[in-house]
Amino acid sequence: MAFDWDGVQIRHHIIGVVRNFHFKDLHEPIQPYGFELNSLDDYNYLIAHVVQDKIGNTLQSLEQTWKKINPDEPFEYSFIDQDFQKNYEVEIRQAQLINYFTIIAIIISCLGLF
């Protein structure tokens, strides 16, 4: 596969295909996304799909492998569902705030009727 980047043809070898998934805000439609195997030292993260029943064992194995490959970087992890939840906490708080002000506006308008 090849694509044009500022007039330069860049070729990639496709080694697999994954199902569509959200990598942006869930309010946006799913868009194409490409992963690239990279051996440069500039990247120090990993995305892994783990079976829920085996999270503990998998995390231990990932940590051991991480420390062998990249001993100078600390092993830190997060779960994508929790990361998405953090992104939407602001929206939830904003919706609650709008609800409170709506109730206050209704109460003030009712006071005006009396």
PDB file of C-alpha atoms in Angstrom, residues 50-58:
ATOM      1  CA  VAL A  50      -6.580  -8.295  27.113  1.00  0.00           C
ATOM      2  CA  VAL A  51      -9.118 -10.946  28.067  1.00  0.00           C
ATOM      3  CA  GLN A  52     -10.862  -9.707  31.202  1.00  0.00           C
ATOM      4  CA  ASP A  53     -10.337 -12.935  33.167  1.00  0.00           C
ATOM      5  CA  LYS A  54      -6.563 -12.784  32.686  1.00  0.00           C
ATOM      6  CA  ILE A  55      -5.795  -9.119  33.394  1.00  0.00           C
ATOM      7  CA  GLY A  56      -3.516  -9.757  36.389  1.00  0.00           C
ATOM      8  CA  ASN A  57      -1.328 -12.349  34.668  1.00  0.00           C
ATOM      9  CA  THR A  58      -1.178 -10.360  31.453  1.00  0.00           C
TER      10      THR A  58
END
